[in-house]
mmCIF file of N, CA and C in Angstrom:
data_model
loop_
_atom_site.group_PDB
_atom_site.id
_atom_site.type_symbol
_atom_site.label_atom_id
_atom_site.label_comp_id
_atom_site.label_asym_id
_atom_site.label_seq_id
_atom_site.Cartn_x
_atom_site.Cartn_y
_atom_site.Cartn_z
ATOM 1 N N UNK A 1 -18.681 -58.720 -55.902
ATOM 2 C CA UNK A 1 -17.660 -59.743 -55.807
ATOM 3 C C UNK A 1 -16.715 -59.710 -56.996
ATOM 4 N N UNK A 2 -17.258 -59.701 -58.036
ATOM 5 C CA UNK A 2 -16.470 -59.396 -59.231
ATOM 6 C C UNK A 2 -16.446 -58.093 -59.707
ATOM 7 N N UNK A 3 -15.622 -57.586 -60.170
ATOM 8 C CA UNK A 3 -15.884 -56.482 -60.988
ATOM 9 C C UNK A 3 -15.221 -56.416 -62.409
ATOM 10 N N UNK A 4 -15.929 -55.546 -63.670
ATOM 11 C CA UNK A 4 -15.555 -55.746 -64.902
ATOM 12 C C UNK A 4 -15.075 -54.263 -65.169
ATOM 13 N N UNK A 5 -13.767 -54.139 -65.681
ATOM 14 C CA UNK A 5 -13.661 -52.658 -66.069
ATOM 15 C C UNK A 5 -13.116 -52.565 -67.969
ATOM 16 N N UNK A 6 -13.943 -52.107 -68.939
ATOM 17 C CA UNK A 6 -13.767 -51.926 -69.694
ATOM 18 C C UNK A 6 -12.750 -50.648 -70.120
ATOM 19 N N UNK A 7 -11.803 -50.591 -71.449
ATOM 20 C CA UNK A 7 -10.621 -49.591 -71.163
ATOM 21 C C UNK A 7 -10.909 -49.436 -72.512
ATOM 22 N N UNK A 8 -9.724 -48.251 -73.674
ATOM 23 C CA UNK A 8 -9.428 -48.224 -74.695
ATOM 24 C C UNK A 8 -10.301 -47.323 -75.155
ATOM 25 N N UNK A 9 -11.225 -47.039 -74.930
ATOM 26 C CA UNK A 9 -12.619 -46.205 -76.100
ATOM 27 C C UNK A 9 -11.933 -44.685 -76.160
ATOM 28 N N UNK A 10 -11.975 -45.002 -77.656
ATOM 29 C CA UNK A 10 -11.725 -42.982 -77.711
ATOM 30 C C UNK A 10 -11.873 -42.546 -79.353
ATOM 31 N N UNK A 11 -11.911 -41.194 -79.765
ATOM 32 C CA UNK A 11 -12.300 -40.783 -80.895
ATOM 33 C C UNK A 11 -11.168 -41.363 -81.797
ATOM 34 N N UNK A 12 -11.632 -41.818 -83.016
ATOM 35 C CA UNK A 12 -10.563 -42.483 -84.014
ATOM 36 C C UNK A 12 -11.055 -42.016 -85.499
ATOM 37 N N UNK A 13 -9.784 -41.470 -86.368
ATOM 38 C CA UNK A 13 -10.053 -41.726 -87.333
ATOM 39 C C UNK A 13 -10.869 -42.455 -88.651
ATOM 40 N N UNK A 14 -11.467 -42.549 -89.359
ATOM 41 C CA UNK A 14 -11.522 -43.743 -90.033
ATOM 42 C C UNK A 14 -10.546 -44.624 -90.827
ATOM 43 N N UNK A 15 -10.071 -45.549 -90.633
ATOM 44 C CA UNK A 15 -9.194 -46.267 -91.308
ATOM 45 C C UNK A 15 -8.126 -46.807 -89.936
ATOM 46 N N UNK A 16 -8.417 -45.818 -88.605
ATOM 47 C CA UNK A 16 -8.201 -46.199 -87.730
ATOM 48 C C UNK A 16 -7.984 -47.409 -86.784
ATOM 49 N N UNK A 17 -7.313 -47.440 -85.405
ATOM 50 C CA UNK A 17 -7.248 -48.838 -84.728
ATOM 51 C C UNK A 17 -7.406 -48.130 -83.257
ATOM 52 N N UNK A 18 -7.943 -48.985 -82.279
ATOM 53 C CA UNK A 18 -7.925 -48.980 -80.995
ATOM 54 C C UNK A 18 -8.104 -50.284 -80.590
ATOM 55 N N UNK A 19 -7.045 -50.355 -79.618
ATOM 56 C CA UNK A 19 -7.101 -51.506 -78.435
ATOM 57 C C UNK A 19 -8.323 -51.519 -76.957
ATOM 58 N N UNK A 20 -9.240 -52.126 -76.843
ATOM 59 C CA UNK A 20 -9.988 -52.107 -76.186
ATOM 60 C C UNK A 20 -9.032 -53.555 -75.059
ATOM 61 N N UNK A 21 -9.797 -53.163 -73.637
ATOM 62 C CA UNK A 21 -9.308 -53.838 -72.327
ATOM 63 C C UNK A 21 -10.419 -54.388 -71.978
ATOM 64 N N UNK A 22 -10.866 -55.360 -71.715
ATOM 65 C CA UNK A 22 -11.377 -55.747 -70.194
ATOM 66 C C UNK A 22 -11.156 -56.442 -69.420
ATOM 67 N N UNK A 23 -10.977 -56.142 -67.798
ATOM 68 C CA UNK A 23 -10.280 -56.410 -66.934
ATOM 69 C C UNK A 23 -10.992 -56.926 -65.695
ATOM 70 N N UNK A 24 -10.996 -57.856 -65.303
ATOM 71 C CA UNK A 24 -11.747 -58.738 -64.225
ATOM 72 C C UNK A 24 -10.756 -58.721 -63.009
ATOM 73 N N UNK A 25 -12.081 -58.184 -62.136
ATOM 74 C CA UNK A 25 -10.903 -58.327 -60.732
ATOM 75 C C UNK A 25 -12.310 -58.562 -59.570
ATOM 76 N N UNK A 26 -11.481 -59.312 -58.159
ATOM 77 C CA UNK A 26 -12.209 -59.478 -57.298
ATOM 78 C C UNK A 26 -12.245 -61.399 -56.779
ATOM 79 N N UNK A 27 -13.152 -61.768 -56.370
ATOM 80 C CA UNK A 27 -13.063 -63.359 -55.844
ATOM 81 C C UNK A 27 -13.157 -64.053 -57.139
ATOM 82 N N UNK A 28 -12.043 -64.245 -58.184
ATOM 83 C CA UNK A 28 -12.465 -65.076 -59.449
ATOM 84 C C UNK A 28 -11.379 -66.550 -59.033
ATOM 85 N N UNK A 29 -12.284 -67.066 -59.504
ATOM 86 C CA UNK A 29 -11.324 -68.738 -60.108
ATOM 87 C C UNK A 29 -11.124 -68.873 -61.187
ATOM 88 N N UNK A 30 -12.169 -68.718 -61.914
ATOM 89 C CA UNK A 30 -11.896 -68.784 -62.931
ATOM 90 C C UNK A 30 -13.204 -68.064 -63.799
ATOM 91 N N UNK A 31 -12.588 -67.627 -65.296
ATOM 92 C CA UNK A 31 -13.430 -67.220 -66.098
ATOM 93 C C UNK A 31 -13.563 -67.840 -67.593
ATOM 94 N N UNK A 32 -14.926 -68.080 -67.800
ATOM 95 C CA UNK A 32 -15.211 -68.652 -69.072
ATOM 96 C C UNK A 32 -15.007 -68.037 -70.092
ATOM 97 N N UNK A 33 -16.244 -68.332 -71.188
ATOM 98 C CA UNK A 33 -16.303 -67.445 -71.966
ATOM 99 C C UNK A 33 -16.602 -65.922 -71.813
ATOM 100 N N UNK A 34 -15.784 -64.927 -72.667
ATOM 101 C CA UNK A 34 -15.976 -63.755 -72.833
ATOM 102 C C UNK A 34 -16.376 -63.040 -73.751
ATOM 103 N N UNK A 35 -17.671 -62.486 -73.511
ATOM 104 C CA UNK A 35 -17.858 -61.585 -75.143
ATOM 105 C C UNK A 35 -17.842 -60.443 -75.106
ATOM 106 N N UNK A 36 -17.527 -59.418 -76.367
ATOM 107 C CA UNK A 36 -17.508 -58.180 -76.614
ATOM 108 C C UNK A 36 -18.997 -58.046 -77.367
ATOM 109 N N UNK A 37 -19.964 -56.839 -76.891
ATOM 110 C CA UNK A 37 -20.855 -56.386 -77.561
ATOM 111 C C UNK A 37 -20.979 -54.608 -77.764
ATOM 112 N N UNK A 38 -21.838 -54.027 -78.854
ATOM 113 C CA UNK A 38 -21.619 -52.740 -78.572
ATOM 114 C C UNK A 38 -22.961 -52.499 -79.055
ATOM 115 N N UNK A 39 -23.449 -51.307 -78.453
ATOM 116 C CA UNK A 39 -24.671 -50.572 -78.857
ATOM 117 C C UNK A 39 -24.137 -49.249 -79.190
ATOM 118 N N UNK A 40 -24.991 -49.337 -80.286
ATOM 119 C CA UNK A 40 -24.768 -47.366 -80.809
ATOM 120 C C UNK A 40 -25.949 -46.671 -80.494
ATOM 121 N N UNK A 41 -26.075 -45.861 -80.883
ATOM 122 C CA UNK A 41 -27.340 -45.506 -80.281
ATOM 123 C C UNK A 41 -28.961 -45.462 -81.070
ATOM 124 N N UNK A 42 -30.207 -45.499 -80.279
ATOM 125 C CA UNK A 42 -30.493 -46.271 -81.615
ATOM 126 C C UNK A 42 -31.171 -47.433 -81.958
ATOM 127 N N UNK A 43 -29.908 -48.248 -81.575
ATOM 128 C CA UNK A 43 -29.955 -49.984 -81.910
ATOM 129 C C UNK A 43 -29.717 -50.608 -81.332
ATOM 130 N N UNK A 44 -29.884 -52.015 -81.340
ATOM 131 C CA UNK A 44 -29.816 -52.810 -80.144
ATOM 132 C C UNK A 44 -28.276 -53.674 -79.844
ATOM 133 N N UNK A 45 -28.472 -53.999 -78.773
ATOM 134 C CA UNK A 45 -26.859 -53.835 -78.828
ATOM 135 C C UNK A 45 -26.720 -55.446 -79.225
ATOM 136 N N UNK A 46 -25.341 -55.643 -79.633
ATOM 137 C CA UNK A 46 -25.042 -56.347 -80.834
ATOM 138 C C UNK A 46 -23.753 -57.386 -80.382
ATOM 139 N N UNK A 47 -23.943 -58.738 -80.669
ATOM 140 C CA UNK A 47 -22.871 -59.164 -79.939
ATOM 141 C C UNK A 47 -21.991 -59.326 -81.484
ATOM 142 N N UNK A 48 -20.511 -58.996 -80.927
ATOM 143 C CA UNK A 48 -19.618 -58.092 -81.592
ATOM 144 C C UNK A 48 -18.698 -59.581 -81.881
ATOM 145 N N UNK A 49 -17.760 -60.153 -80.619
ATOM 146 C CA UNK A 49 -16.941 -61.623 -80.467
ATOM 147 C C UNK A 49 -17.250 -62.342 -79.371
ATOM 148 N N UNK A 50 -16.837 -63.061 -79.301
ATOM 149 C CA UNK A 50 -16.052 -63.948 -78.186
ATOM 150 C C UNK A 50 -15.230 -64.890 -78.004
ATOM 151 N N UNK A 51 -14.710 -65.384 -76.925
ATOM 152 C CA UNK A 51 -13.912 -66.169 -76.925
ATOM 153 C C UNK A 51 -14.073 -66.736 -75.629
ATOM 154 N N UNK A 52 -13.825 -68.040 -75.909
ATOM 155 C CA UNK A 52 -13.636 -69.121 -74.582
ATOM 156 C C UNK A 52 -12.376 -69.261 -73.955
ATOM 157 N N UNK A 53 -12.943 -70.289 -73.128
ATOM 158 C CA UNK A 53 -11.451 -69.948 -71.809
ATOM 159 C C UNK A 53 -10.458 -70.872 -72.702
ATOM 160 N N UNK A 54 -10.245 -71.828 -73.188
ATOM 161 C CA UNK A 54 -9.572 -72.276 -74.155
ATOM 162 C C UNK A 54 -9.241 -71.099 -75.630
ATOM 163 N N UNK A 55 -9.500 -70.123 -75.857
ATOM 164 C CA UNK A 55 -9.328 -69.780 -76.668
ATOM 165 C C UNK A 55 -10.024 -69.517 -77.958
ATOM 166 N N UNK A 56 -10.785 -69.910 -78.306
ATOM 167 C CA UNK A 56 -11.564 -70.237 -79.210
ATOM 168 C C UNK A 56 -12.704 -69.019 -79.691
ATOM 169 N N UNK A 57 -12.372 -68.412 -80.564
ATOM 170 C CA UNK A 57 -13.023 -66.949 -81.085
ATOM 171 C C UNK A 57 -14.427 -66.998 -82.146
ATOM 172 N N UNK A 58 -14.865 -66.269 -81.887
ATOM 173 C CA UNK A 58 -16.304 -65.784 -83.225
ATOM 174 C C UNK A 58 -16.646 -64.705 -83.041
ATOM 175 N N UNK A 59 -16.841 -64.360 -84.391
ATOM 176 C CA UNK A 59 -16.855 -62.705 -84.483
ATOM 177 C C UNK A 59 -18.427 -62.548 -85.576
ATOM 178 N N UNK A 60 -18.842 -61.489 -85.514
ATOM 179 C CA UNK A 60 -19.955 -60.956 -86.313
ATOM 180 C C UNK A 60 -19.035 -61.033 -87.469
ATOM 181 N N UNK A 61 -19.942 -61.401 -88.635
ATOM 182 C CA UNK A 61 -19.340 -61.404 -90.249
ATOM 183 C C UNK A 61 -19.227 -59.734 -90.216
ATOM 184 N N UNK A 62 -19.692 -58.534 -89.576
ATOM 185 C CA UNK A 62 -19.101 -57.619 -90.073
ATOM 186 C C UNK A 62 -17.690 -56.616 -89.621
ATOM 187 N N UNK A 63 -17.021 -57.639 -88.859
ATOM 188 C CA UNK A 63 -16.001 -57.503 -88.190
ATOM 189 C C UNK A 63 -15.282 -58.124 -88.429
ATOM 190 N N UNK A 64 -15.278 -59.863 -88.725
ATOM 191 C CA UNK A 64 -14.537 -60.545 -89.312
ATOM 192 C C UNK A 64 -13.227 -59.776 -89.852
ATOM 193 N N UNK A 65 -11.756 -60.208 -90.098
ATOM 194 C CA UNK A 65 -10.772 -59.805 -90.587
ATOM 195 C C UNK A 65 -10.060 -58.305 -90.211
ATOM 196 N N UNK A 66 -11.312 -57.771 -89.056
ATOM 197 C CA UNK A 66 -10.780 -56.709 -88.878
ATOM 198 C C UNK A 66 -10.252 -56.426 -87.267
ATOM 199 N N UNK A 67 -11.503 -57.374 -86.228
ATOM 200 C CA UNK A 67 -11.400 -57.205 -85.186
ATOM 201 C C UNK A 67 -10.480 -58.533 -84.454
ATOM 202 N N UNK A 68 -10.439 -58.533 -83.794
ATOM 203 C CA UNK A 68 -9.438 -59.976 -82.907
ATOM 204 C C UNK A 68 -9.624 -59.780 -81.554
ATOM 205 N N UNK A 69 -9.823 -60.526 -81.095
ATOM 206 C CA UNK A 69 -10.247 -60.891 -79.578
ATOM 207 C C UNK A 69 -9.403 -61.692 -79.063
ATOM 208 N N UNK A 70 -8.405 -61.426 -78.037
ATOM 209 C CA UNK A 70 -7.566 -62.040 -77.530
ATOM 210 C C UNK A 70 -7.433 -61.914 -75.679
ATOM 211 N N UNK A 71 -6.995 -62.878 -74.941
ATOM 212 C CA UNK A 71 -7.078 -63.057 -73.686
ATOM 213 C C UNK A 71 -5.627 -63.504 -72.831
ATOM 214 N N UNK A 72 -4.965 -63.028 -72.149
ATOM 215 C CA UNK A 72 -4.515 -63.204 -70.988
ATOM 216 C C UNK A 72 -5.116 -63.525 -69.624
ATOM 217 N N UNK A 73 -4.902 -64.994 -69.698
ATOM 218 C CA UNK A 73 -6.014 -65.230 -68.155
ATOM 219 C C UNK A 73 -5.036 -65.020 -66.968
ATOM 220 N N UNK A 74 -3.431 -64.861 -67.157
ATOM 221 C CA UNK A 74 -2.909 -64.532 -66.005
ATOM 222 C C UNK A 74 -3.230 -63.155 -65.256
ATOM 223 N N UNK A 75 -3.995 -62.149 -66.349
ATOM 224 C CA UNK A 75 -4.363 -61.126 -65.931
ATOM 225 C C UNK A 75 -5.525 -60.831 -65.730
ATOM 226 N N UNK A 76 -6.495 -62.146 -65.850
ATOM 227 C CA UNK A 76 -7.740 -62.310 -66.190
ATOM 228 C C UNK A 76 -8.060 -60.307 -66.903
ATOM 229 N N UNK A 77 -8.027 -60.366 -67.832
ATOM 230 C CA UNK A 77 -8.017 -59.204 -69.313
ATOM 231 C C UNK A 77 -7.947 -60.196 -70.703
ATOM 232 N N UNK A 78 -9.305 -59.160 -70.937
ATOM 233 C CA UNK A 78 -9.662 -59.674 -72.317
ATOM 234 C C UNK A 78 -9.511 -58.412 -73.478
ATOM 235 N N UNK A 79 -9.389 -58.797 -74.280
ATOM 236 C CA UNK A 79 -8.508 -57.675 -75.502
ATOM 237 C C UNK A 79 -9.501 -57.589 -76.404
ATOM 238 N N UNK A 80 -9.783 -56.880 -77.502
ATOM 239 C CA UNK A 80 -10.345 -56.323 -78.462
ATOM 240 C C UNK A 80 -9.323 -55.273 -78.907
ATOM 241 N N UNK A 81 -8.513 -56.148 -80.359
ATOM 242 C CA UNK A 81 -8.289 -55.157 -81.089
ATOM 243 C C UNK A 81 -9.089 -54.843 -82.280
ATOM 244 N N UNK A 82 -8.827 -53.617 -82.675
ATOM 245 C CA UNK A 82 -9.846 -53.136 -83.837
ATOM 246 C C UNK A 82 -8.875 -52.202 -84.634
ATOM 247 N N UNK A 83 -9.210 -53.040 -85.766
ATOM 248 C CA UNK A 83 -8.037 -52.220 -87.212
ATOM 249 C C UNK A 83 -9.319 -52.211 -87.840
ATOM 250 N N UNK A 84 -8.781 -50.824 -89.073
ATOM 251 C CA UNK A 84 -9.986 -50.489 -90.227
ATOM 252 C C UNK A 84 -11.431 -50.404 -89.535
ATOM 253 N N UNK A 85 -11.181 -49.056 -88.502
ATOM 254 C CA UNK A 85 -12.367 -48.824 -87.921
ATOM 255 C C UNK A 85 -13.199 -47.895 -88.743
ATOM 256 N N UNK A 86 -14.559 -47.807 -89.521
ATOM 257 C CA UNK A 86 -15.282 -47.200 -89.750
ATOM 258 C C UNK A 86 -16.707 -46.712 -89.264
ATOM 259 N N UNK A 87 -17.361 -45.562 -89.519
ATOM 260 C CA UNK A 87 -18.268 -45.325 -88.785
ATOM 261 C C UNK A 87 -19.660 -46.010 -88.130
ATOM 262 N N UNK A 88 -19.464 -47.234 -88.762
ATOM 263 C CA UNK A 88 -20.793 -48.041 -88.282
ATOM 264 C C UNK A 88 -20.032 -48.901 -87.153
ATOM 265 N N UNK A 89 -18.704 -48.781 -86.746
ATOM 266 C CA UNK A 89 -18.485 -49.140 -85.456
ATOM 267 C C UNK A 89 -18.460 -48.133 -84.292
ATOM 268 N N UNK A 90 -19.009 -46.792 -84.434
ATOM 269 C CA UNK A 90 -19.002 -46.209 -83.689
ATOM 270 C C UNK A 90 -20.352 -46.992 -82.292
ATOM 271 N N UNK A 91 -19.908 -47.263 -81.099
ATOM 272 C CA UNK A 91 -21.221 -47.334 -80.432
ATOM 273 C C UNK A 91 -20.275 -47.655 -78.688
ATOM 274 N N UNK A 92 -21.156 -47.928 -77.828
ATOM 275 C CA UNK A 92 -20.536 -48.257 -76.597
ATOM 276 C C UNK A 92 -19.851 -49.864 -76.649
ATOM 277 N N UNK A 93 -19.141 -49.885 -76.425
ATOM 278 C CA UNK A 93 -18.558 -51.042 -76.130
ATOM 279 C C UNK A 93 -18.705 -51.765 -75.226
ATOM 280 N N UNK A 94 -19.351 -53.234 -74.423
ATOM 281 C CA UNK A 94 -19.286 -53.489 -73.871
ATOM 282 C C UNK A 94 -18.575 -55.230 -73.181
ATOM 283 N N UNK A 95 -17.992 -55.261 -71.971
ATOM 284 C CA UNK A 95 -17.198 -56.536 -72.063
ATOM 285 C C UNK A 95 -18.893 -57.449 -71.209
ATOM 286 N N UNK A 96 -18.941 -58.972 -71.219
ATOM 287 C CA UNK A 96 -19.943 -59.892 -70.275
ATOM 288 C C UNK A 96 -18.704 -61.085 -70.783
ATOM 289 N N UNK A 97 -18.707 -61.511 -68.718
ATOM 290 C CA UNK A 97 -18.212 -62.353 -68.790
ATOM 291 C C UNK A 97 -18.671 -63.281 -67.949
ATOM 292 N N UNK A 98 -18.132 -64.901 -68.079
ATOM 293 C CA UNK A 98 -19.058 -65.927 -67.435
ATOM 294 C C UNK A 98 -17.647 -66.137 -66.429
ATOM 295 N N UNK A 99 -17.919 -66.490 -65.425
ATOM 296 C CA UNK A 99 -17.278 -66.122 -64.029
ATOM 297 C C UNK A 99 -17.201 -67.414 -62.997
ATOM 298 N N UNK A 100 -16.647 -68.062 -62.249
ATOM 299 C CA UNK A 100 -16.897 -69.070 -61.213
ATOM 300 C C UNK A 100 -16.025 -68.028 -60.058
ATOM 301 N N UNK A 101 -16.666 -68.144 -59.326
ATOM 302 C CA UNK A 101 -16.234 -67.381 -58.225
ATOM 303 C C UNK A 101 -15.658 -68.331 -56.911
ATOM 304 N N UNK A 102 -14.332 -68.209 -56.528
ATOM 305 C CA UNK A 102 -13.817 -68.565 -55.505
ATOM 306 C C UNK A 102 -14.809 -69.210 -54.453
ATOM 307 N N UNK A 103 -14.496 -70.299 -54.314
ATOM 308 C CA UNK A 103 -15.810 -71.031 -52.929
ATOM 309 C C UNK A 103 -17.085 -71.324 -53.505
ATOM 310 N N UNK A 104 -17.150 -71.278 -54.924
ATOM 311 C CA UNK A 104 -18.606 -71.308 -55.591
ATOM 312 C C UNK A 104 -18.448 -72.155 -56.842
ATOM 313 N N UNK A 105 -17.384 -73.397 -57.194
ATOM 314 C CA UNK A 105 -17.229 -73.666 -58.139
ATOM 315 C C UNK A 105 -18.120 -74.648 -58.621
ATOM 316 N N UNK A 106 -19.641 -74.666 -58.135
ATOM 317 C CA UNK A 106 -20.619 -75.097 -59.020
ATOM 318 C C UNK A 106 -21.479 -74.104 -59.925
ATOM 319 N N UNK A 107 -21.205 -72.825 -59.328
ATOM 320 C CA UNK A 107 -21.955 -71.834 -60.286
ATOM 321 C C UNK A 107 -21.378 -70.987 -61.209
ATOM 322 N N UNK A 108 -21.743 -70.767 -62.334
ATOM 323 C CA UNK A 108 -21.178 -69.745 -62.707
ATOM 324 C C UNK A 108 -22.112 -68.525 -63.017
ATOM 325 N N UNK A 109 -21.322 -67.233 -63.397
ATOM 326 C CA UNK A 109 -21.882 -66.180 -62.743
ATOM 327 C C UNK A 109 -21.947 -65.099 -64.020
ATOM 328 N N UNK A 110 -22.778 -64.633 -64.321
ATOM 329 C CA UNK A 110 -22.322 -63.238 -66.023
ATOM 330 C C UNK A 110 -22.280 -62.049 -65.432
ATOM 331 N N UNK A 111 -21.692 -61.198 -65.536
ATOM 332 C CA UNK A 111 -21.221 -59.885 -64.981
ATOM 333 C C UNK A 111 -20.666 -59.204 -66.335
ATOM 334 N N UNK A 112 -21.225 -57.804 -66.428
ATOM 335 C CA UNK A 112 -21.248 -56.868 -67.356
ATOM 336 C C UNK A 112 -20.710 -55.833 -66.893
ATOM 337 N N UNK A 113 -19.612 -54.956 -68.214
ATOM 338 C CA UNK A 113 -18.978 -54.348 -67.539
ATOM 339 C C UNK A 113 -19.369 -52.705 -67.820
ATOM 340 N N UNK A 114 -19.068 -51.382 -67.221
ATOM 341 C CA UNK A 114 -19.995 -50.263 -67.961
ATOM 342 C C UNK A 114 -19.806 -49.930 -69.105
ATOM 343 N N UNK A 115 -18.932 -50.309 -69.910
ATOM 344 C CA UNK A 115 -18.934 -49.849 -71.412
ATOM 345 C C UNK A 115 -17.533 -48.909 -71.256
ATOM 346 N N UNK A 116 -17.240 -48.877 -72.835
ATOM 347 C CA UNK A 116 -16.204 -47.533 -73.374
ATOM 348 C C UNK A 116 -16.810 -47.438 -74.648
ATOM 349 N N UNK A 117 -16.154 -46.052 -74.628
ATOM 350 C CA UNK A 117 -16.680 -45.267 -76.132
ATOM 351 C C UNK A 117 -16.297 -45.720 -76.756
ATOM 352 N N UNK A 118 -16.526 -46.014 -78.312
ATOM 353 C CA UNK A 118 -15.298 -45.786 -79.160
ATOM 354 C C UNK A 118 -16.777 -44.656 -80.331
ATOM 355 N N UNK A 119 -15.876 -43.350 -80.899
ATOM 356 C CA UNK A 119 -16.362 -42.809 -81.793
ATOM 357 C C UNK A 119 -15.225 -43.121 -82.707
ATOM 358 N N UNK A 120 -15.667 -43.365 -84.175
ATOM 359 C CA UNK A 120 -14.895 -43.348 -85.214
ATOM 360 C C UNK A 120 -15.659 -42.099 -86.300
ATOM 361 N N UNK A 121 -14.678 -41.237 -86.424
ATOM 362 C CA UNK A 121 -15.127 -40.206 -87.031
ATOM 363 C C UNK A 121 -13.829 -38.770 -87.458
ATOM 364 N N UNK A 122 -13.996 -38.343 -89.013
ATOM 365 C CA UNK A 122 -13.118 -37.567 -89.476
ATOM 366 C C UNK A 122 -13.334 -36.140 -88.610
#
């Protein structure tokens, strides 16, 4: 019913930036909160930001000042930018989002999306 497509992952410099996407499509009404998490490999995967349907952001202290999480709900797409990427952000990226689905607006719903790369590396 829903589907999540994560975008943006690709090899980066260090000192680097990439724009990460995720993009919700299918029977939505509306969508809640959204978070970004990433696993490297390894380790367990790690919740990275989020942000509510109002807006409202939190980020891991080791991202702080670097990453930003931003949303267009006309496009229901959620953003992850990332400046001053270094190698301990290398890992999969992934978008989970909380969902009310058309004809269902007592439930809401978490749907995960398959991930993007991001490698950061000289």
């Amino acid at each position: 019913q829903v589907q999540l497509v994560e975008s943006g992952g690709d090899l980066v410099q260090p000192g680097g930036s990439l724009r990460l996407s995720c993009a919700a499509s299918g029977s939505i009404f509306s969508i809640k909160t959204v978070a970004w998490y990433r696993q490297a490999p390894g380790k367990q995967r790690e919740l990275v930001a989020t942000i509510t349907s109002s807006g409202s952001t939190n980020y891991v202290d080791s991202v702080k000042g670097r990453f930003t999480v931003s949303r267009d709900n006309a496009k229901n797409t959620v953003y992850l930018q990332m400046n001053s990427l270094n190698a301990e952000d290398t890992a999969v990226y992934l978008c989970n989002a909380e969902v009310v689905i058309t004809g269902f607006p007592e439930y809401t719903y978490s749907y995960w999306g398959q991930g993007t790369q991001v490698t950061v590396s000289s």
